[in-house]
Structure formats: C-alpha cells, structure tokens
Coordinates of C-alpha atoms and ligand atoms in Angstrom, one line a residue:
M1 CA -62.2 45.9 -35.5
I2 CA -63.5 42.3 -35.9
T3 CA -60.8 39.7 -35.4
K4 CA -61.2 36.7 -37.8
I5 CA -59.7 33.3 -37.1
Y6 CA -58.9 31.2 -40.2
K7 CA -58.0 27.7 -39.6
V8 CA -55.6 26.4 -42.3
N9 CA -55.4 22.6 -42.5
D10 CA -54.3 22.3 -46.1
L11 CA -52.2 24.6 -48.1
K12 CA -54.0 23.9 -51.3
K13 CA -57.6 23.6 -50.0
D14 CA -57.3 26.6 -47.8
S15 CA -55.3 28.8 -50.1
K16 CA -58.1 31.5 -50.0
Y17 CA -57.1 32.0 -46.3
I18 CA -53.4 32.3 -47.3
E19 CA -54.3 34.8 -50.0
K20 CA -56.4 36.8 -47.4
A21 CA -53.5 36.9 -45.0
I22 CA -51.2 38.2 -47.9
E23 CA -53.7 40.8 -48.8
Y24 CA -53.7 42.2 -45.3
L25 CA -49.9 42.0 -44.9
K26 CA -49.5 43.9 -48.3
N27 CA -51.9 46.4 -47.1
D28 CA -49.7 47.1 -44.0
D29 CA -52.2 45.4 -41.7
L30 CA -51.2 42.9 -39.0
V31 CA -51.8 39.2 -39.2
A32 CA -51.0 36.7 -36.4
I33 CA -49.2 33.7 -37.9
P34 CA -48.3 30.2 -36.5
T35 CA -44.7 29.2 -36.1
E36 CA -43.1 26.1 -34.4
T37 CA -41.9 28.1 -31.4
V38 CA -44.9 30.5 -30.6
Y39 CA -47.3 32.5 -32.6
G40 CA -46.0 35.7 -34.2
L41 CA -47.6 39.0 -34.8
G42 CA -46.7 39.5 -38.3
A43 CA -46.3 42.7 -40.5
N44 CA -44.7 43.8 -43.8
G45 CA -41.1 43.9 -42.6
L46 CA -40.1 46.5 -45.2
S47 CA -42.8 48.9 -44.1
E48 CA -42.2 51.4 -41.4
E49 CA -45.9 52.0 -41.2
A50 CA -46.8 48.4 -40.8
C51 CA -44.1 47.7 -38.1
K52 CA -45.1 50.7 -36.2
K53 CA -48.6 49.0 -35.7
I54 CA -46.8 46.0 -34.1
F55 CA -45.3 48.2 -31.3
E56 CA -48.7 50.0 -30.8
T57 CA -50.7 46.8 -30.7
K58 CA -48.5 45.0 -28.4
G59 CA -47.5 47.9 -26.2
R60 CA -43.9 47.0 -27.0
P61 CA -41.1 49.3 -25.8
Q62 CA -39.7 51.2 -28.8
D63 CA -36.1 50.0 -28.2
N64 CA -36.9 46.3 -28.6
P65 CA -36.1 45.3 -32.2
L66 CA -38.2 42.8 -34.3
I67 CA -37.2 39.5 -35.9
L68 CA -37.6 39.3 -39.8
H69 CA -39.0 36.0 -40.9
L70 CA -38.0 34.6 -44.4
S71 CA -39.2 31.5 -46.3
K72 CA -35.8 30.6 -47.6
V73 CA -32.2 31.4 -47.5
D74 CA -32.2 33.2 -50.9
E75 CA -34.1 36.0 -49.4
L76 CA -31.4 36.8 -46.8
E77 CA -28.8 38.5 -49.1
R78 CA -30.6 41.8 -49.7
L79 CA -31.4 42.3 -46.0
V80 CA -27.9 41.9 -44.5
K81 CA -24.5 43.5 -45.1
E82 CA -22.6 40.2 -45.3
I83 CA -23.0 36.5 -44.7
P84 CA -20.1 35.0 -42.8
E85 CA -18.8 32.0 -44.5
D86 CA -18.7 29.9 -41.4
I87 CA -22.4 30.1 -40.7
E88 CA -23.4 28.5 -44.0
K89 CA -23.5 25.0 -42.6
L90 CA -25.4 26.1 -39.4
M91 CA -28.1 27.8 -41.7
K92 CA -28.2 24.8 -44.0
E93 CA -28.7 22.4 -41.1
L94 CA -30.8 24.4 -38.6
W95 CA -33.1 26.4 -40.8
P96 CA -36.0 26.2 -41.1
G97 CA -36.0 26.0 -37.3
P98 CA -36.0 27.6 -33.9
L99 CA -32.8 29.7 -34.5
T100 CA -32.5 33.5 -35.0
L101 CA -29.3 35.0 -36.4
V102 CA -28.3 38.7 -35.7
F103 CA -26.5 40.2 -38.8
Y104 CA -25.4 43.6 -39.8
K105 CA -28.4 45.1 -41.6
S106 CA -28.5 46.4 -45.2
E107 CA -30.0 49.8 -46.2
L108 CA -33.3 48.0 -47.2
V109 CA -34.2 47.2 -43.6
P110 CA -36.2 50.0 -41.9
S111 CA -34.9 51.4 -38.8
I112 CA -38.0 50.7 -36.9
V113 CA -37.4 47.0 -37.3
T114 CA -33.9 47.2 -35.7
A115 CA -35.0 49.9 -33.1
G116 CA -32.5 52.2 -34.7
G117 CA -29.5 49.8 -34.5
N118 CA -27.3 48.6 -37.4
T119 CA -28.0 45.0 -36.8
V120 CA -31.1 42.7 -37.9
A121 CA -32.4 39.5 -36.4
I122 CA -33.5 36.9 -39.0
R123 CA -35.0 33.5 -38.8
I124 CA -36.7 30.9 -41.2
P125 CA -39.5 29.4 -39.3
N126 CA -40.3 25.7 -39.6
N127 CA -44.0 26.1 -40.3
N128 CA -45.3 25.4 -43.8
I129 CA -48.2 27.8 -43.6
T130 CA -46.2 30.9 -42.6
R131 CA -43.4 29.9 -45.0
N132 CA -46.0 29.8 -47.7
I133 CA -47.4 33.2 -46.8
I134 CA -43.9 34.7 -46.7
E135 CA -42.9 33.2 -50.1
K136 CA -46.1 34.3 -51.9
A137 CA -46.1 37.7 -50.4
G138 CA -42.5 38.2 -51.5
I139 CA -41.7 40.2 -48.4
P140 CA -39.9 39.4 -45.2
I141 CA -42.5 39.4 -42.2
A142 CA -41.5 41.1 -39.1
A143 CA -43.0 39.2 -36.2
P144 CA -42.6 39.4 -32.4
S145 CA -44.5 36.9 -30.2
A146 CA -48.3 37.7 -30.7
N147 CA -48.9 38.5 -27.0
L148 CA -49.5 41.8 -25.3
S149 CA -46.1 42.9 -24.0
G150 CA -45.3 41.3 -20.6
R151 CA -47.8 38.4 -21.0
P152 CA -46.8 34.7 -21.6
S153 CA -46.2 34.0 -25.2
P154 CA -49.1 32.4 -27.3
T155 CA -48.9 29.0 -28.5
T156 CA -52.3 28.7 -29.9
A157 CA -54.7 30.8 -32.0
D158 CA -56.9 31.0 -29.1
D159 CA -54.2 32.5 -26.9
V160 CA -53.5 35.2 -29.5
Y161 CA -57.2 35.9 -29.6
I162 CA -57.4 36.4 -25.9
D163 CA -54.6 39.0 -26.0
L164 CA -55.4 40.7 -29.4
N165 CA -59.1 40.4 -30.0
G166 CA -60.4 43.6 -31.6
K167 CA -56.9 44.9 -32.3
I168 CA -56.0 42.9 -35.4
P169 CA -58.1 41.9 -38.4
L170 CA -56.8 38.3 -38.8
I171 CA -55.2 35.3 -37.0
I172 CA -54.1 32.3 -39.1
D173 CA -54.8 29.2 -37.0
G174 CA -52.2 26.5 -37.7
G175 CA -52.7 24.4 -34.4
Q176 CA -50.5 24.4 -31.4
S177 CA -47.0 25.4 -31.8
N178 CA -45.0 22.2 -31.4
I179 CA -41.8 23.6 -29.6
G180 CA -43.6 26.1 -27.2
I181 CA -40.7 28.5 -26.4
E182 CA -39.1 31.1 -28.6
S183 CA -36.1 30.6 -30.9
T184 CA -32.5 30.8 -29.8
V185 CA -31.0 34.2 -30.7
L186 CA -27.4 34.1 -31.8
D187 CA -25.4 37.2 -32.6
I188 CA -23.0 36.5 -35.3
T189 CA -21.9 40.2 -35.8
E190 CA -18.7 39.5 -33.7
K191 CA -16.6 36.7 -32.6
P192 CA -16.9 34.7 -30.5
Y193 CA -20.6 34.2 -31.5
T194 CA -22.9 34.9 -28.6
I195 CA -26.3 33.5 -27.6
L196 CA -28.5 36.5 -26.6
R197 CA -31.6 34.5 -25.8
P198 CA -31.4 30.7 -25.0
G199 CA -34.2 28.6 -26.6
F200 CA -34.6 25.2 -28.2
F201 CA -30.9 25.0 -29.2
D202 CA -28.2 25.3 -26.6
K203 CA -24.5 26.4 -26.9
E204 CA -23.4 22.7 -27.6
D205 CA -26.1 22.3 -30.4
L206 CA -24.6 25.2 -32.2
E207 CA -21.0 24.2 -31.6
V208 CA -21.6 21.3 -33.8
Y209 CA -21.4 23.7 -36.7
L210 CA -19.3 26.6 -35.2
D211 CA -16.0 27.0 -33.3
E212 CA -16.9 28.7 -30.2
V213 CA -20.3 29.9 -28.8
L214 CA -20.7 31.9 -25.7
Y215 CA -23.7 32.8 -23.6
D216 CA -24.2 36.6 -23.2
T217 CA -22.9 37.4 -19.7
S218 CA -26.3 38.7 -18.7
L219 CA -27.7 35.2 -19.0
V220 CA -25.1 33.8 -16.6
K221 CA -24.7 36.8 -14.1
D222 CA -27.7 38.6 -12.5
D223 CA -26.4 42.1 -12.4
V224 CA -25.3 42.6 -16.1
V225 CA -27.5 44.5 -18.6
P226 CA -28.4 42.1 -21.5
R227 CA -27.2 42.8 -25.0
S228 CA -30.6 41.8 -26.4
P229 CA -33.0 44.6 -25.6
G230 CA -36.0 42.2 -25.1
Q231 CA -34.2 40.3 -22.3
K232 CA -34.3 43.3 -19.9
Y233 CA -38.1 43.9 -19.7
K234 CA -40.7 42.1 -17.5
H235 CA -41.9 39.2 -19.5
Y236 CA -44.0 36.2 -19.8
A237 CA -45.8 37.0 -16.6
P238 CA -49.1 35.3 -15.7
K239 CA -51.6 37.4 -13.7
A240 CA -51.1 35.2 -10.5
K241 CA -48.2 35.5 -8.3
M242 CA -45.7 32.8 -9.2
E243 CA -43.1 30.7 -7.4
V244 CA -40.7 28.2 -9.1
I245 CA -39.5 25.3 -7.0
I246 CA -36.7 22.9 -7.8
G247 CA -36.2 19.8 -5.8
D248 CA -36.8 16.0 -5.5
G249 CA -40.2 14.5 -4.9
N250 CA -39.8 14.5 -1.0
S251 CA -38.8 18.2 -0.7
I252 CA -41.6 19.1 -3.0
K253 CA -44.1 17.2 -0.9
S254 CA -42.9 18.9 2.2
Y255 CA -43.0 22.3 0.5
I256 CA -46.5 21.8 -0.7
D257 CA -47.8 20.4 2.5
E258 CA -46.4 23.3 4.5
Y259 CA -47.7 25.8 2.0
K260 CA -51.2 24.5 2.2
E261 CA -51.0 24.8 6.0
N262 CA -50.0 28.4 6.0
K263 CA -51.8 29.8 3.0
N264 CA -55.0 27.8 2.5
E265 CA -57.2 30.6 1.6
E266 CA -55.4 31.1 -1.8
K267 CA -56.6 29.5 -5.0
V268 CA -53.5 27.7 -6.3
A269 CA -52.6 26.1 -9.6
Y270 CA -49.7 23.4 -9.2
I271 CA -47.7 23.2 -12.4
L272 CA -45.8 19.9 -11.9
F273 CA -44.2 17.0 -13.6
D274 CA -46.4 13.9 -14.0
E275 CA -44.2 12.0 -11.5
N276 CA -45.3 14.5 -8.8
K277 CA -49.0 14.5 -9.4
Y278 CA -49.5 11.9 -6.6
L279 CA -48.5 14.7 -4.1
L280 CA -51.7 16.5 -4.7
K281 CA -55.3 15.9 -3.7
E282 CA -58.3 15.4 -6.0
E283 CA -59.5 18.9 -5.4
D284 CA -56.2 20.7 -6.1
I285 CA -55.5 22.1 -9.6
F286 CA -53.0 20.1 -11.3
L287 CA -51.4 21.3 -14.6
S288 CA -49.0 18.9 -16.3
L289 CA -45.4 19.7 -17.4
G290 CA -45.2 16.1 -18.9
S291 CA -42.5 13.8 -17.7
K292 CA -39.5 14.9 -15.7
D293 CA -37.3 13.1 -18.1
N294 CA -38.6 15.0 -21.2
L295 CA -37.7 18.6 -21.2
I296 CA -39.1 19.0 -24.7
E297 CA -42.5 18.2 -23.3
M298 CA -41.9 20.8 -20.5
A299 CA -41.2 23.5 -23.0
Y300 CA -44.3 22.5 -24.9
N301 CA -46.5 22.7 -21.8
L302 CA -44.9 25.8 -20.2
F303 CA -46.7 28.9 -21.6
K304 CA -49.8 26.8 -22.3
N305 CA -50.0 26.1 -18.5
L306 CA -49.4 29.8 -17.5
R307 CA -52.2 30.9 -19.6
Q308 CA -54.4 28.1 -18.4
A309 CA -53.7 29.2 -14.9
D310 CA -54.8 32.8 -15.8
K311 CA -58.1 31.3 -17.3
L312 CA -58.7 29.6 -13.9
N313 CA -58.2 32.8 -12.1
V314 CA -55.8 31.5 -9.5
D315 CA -54.2 33.6 -7.0
K316 CA -51.0 31.7 -7.0
I317 CA -49.0 29.5 -9.3
I318 CA -46.4 26.9 -7.9
C319 CA -44.5 25.6 -10.8
E320 CA -41.6 23.1 -10.9
G321 CA -38.3 24.2 -12.5
T322 CA -35.5 22.2 -14.0
D323 CA -31.8 21.9 -14.0
E324 CA -30.1 24.2 -16.6
Y325 CA -29.0 21.9 -19.3
G326 CA -30.1 21.7 -23.0
I327 CA -33.4 23.3 -23.6
G328 CA -33.7 23.6 -19.7
I329 CA -31.6 26.7 -20.1
G330 CA -34.2 28.3 -22.3
I331 CA -37.1 27.1 -20.1
M332 CA -35.5 28.5 -16.9
N333 CA -34.7 31.8 -18.7
R334 CA -38.6 32.0 -19.3
L335 CA -39.5 31.0 -15.8
K336 CA -37.2 33.5 -14.1
K337 CA -38.9 36.3 -15.9
S338 CA -42.4 34.8 -15.4
S339 CA -41.8 34.6 -11.6
A340 CA -39.7 37.8 -11.5
G341 CA -36.9 35.9 -10.2
N342 CA -38.8 34.0 -7.5
I343 CA -37.0 30.6 -7.8
R344 CA -36.2 28.3 -4.9
R345 CA -34.0 25.4 -4.7
I346 CA -35.7 23.2 -1.9
Ligands
TXA401 O1 -39.4 32.1 -31.8 C1 -39.3 33.4 -32.0 O2 -38.3 33.9 -32.0 C2 -40.6 34.2 -32.1 C3 -41.3 33.7 -33.2 C4 -42.6 34.5 -33.5 O3 -40.5 33.7 -34.5 N1 -40.4 35.5 -32.1 C5 -40.0 36.2 -30.9 O4 -39.9 37.6 -31.1 O5 -39.8 35.6 -29.9 P1 -39.8 38.6 -29.9 O6 -39.9 39.9 -30.5 O7 -40.8 38.2 -28.8 O8 -38.3 38.4 -29.4 C6 -37.3 38.8 -30.2 C7 -36.0 38.8 -29.3 C8 -36.0 40.0 -28.4 O9 -35.4 39.5 -27.2 C9 -35.3 40.9 -29.1 O10 -34.6 41.9 -28.3 C10 -34.1 40.3 -29.8 O11 -34.9 39.0 -30.3 N2 -33.7 40.9 -31.0 C11 -34.3 41.2 -32.1 N3 -33.6 41.9 -33.0 C12 -32.4 42.0 -32.4 C13 -31.1 42.6 -32.7 N4 -31.0 43.2 -33.9 N5 -30.1 42.5 -31.9 C14 -30.2 41.9 -30.7 N6 -31.5 41.3 -30.3 C15 -32.4 41.4 -31.2
MG402 MG1 -41.8 38.1 -27.1

C-alpha cells in the first residue's frame, strides 16, 4: 500500500484533501489525523471492521480500548448512557481540548472500541482540520496515537510515516502537535471522579470545575494494576536504552562526567534543559527540552526528542526529568514508561 501525505494549510483551499480523508474513513480505511496532543490513527468509530484495522496496524493489545473523537458536544448524547450534570461546565470550558472523559456507553458503540467493556472514552480535539473531518463525515472517529504499539507517540506527520508507511493509505499533515503529550483521561462513571492517565490537565485544573478528583492509585503506587488498560503496557520506548535523571546543575554535571569516564564507547544523546547545555562538549549530542522553567515546552519537545534520538541511532539516552506537579505529572508518567522505570534522583 502506498501511504500518501496531504498537507492541509487552509480548510477551504485544501478541502479536497479533507474530502479524501472522509472518503477513506467512510470506506472503513484508516487515516492518520493531527490533534493538539499527538497524531491519531483514525477509523470510523461506529464500524467494527474499521476499528479492527487499528488493532492490526498498530499491533495493539486487544484489551486496550479506543478513544472516540467528536467535533462538538451535540454528538455525545447518542454514544453514552447518561451525561452527569456536574460535568457540563467542565466540557464547556475544556473542550475542545486535551481532556478525555470515560462514560457508560450506549448500544451504538461497537464493543471493539471499548474492548468489550461497558464504558467509552470520548474527547473533542482542539484541531480545526480534524474537527472539520469529523463534522463533515458525520461519524465519531476512533483514534489511538498513530504509532506502532510500544513506540513514542508521533507529534508530526513524518513521525507517523516512519511507523506506518505502507500500512495506511493516508496521513493528513497538520503541522507539529502543539501540546506533545496525550490527553488527560478522566473516569466520570463513579464518584469521586478519577484520573486514569495524567496529561496536559492535572487534578487541580479539573477541580476548578468539579468537586473532588483523584489520581488512580496505580499512578501513585508502583505495585497496583491500573484501571486504564493502556497504562499497563510497555510504552513510548525509544530504541536506545534510556535513563532519566533528576537533579540540580552540579549533580547533573558530576553524573555526566562520571558516565563519560566509564562508558565512553557508547553513542549517547543528552536530552537536557537549555540551562544545562553548557555541561556538554561541542561533539556531544544535545537535544533540547526547552527551559527548565517551562514544562509546557518540555512536553512539546519530549516525544520529538525520543524519536530524534532513534533517527541518530544512539545506544543510550540520558534525559532530564522534572518534579511532579502540573503537566510534570503527565511528563514523568511518560518518562517512567519510556525508560522502563529507570529513573534516578541524583
Ligand atoms: O491525546 C490523546 O488522547 C490521543 C489523541 C490521538 O487523541 N489519543 C491517545 O489514544 O492517546 P491511546 O489509544 O494511545 O490512549 C488511550 C488511553 C489508553 O490508556 C486507554 O487504555 C484509555 O485511554 N482508555 C480508552 N478507553 C477507555 C475506557 N473505556 N476506560 C478506561 N480507559 C480507557
Ligand atoms: Mg498511545
């Protein structure tokens, strides 16, 4: 199969590409679509057959349910059993945006989407191109991140192409995802509402609109099985061995110096904050996380750098981590998985 990439700059001028995407989706074929978090691998969310292709193409475990993407709140009602009154404000303020809500599902939602369960995850992405496709197609679009299972999530059309070239007919290129990590997943089927996957929004952001929000205990404790199936698998992993270090400039300097003395035969990518770039030599591979004071930049650069390190064929990645507050909780959730738990406070 030949994989085409259509760059959409303008909804009107490039409407022929939007039409093409809709044609594929209605025909139960897969189309990669841009969102503000990461690229999604889209399929007709009401079609068993189309969604089956998502699992096959990604090599995704069968028990990991999919998120349905909508273009506006009106499309929600027919997909869920009920809409709790106390989330109306939350939906109004944070959608479109990087928030996924888990509802009890209606009969209309195929069981492949929910991995056989009675709940369905739903979000309205903050991306005009993708919302336009969904609205015009008139169907919810099921979309996991558009990477092969286990790999870092894709934040550009090129990232998607590297993983899925030859496996899907079309990638819609909408430029780089401006957030860079996936949505916060909030289960609203039971009270207290629970964050199953941390993302752009943290607990406090949601508590502006809701009474009490908890983190799923698996996010806080290491030995608890997560309630969100996707959280238990190996994830976001670059090809190289990866180590995450958290510390001040001095301790990072001694760590890197010592590392170089002992393991100087390895090709290493250093993914560091700009403030620590001066610790490296000209010949070292430096990939920037942006400024230490801006975790939004860190999220934006994270998967991009892991994929860049893969392109450079390094043996080892040494990546700075962050304290866990705000979006830092979501970032560290991804880094724990990318590094298979190889995190050191130094
Ligand atoms: O930002 C995002 O959420 C991106 C973009 C493309 O929208 N999508 C994404 O999808 O990250 P995926 O499939 O890579 O991750 C979906 C997460 C998984 O952890 C999955 O287990 C969880 O959401 N999930 C989906 N449906 C669920 C449900 N009914 N109950 C609990 N967790 C669910
Ligand atoms: Mg994913």
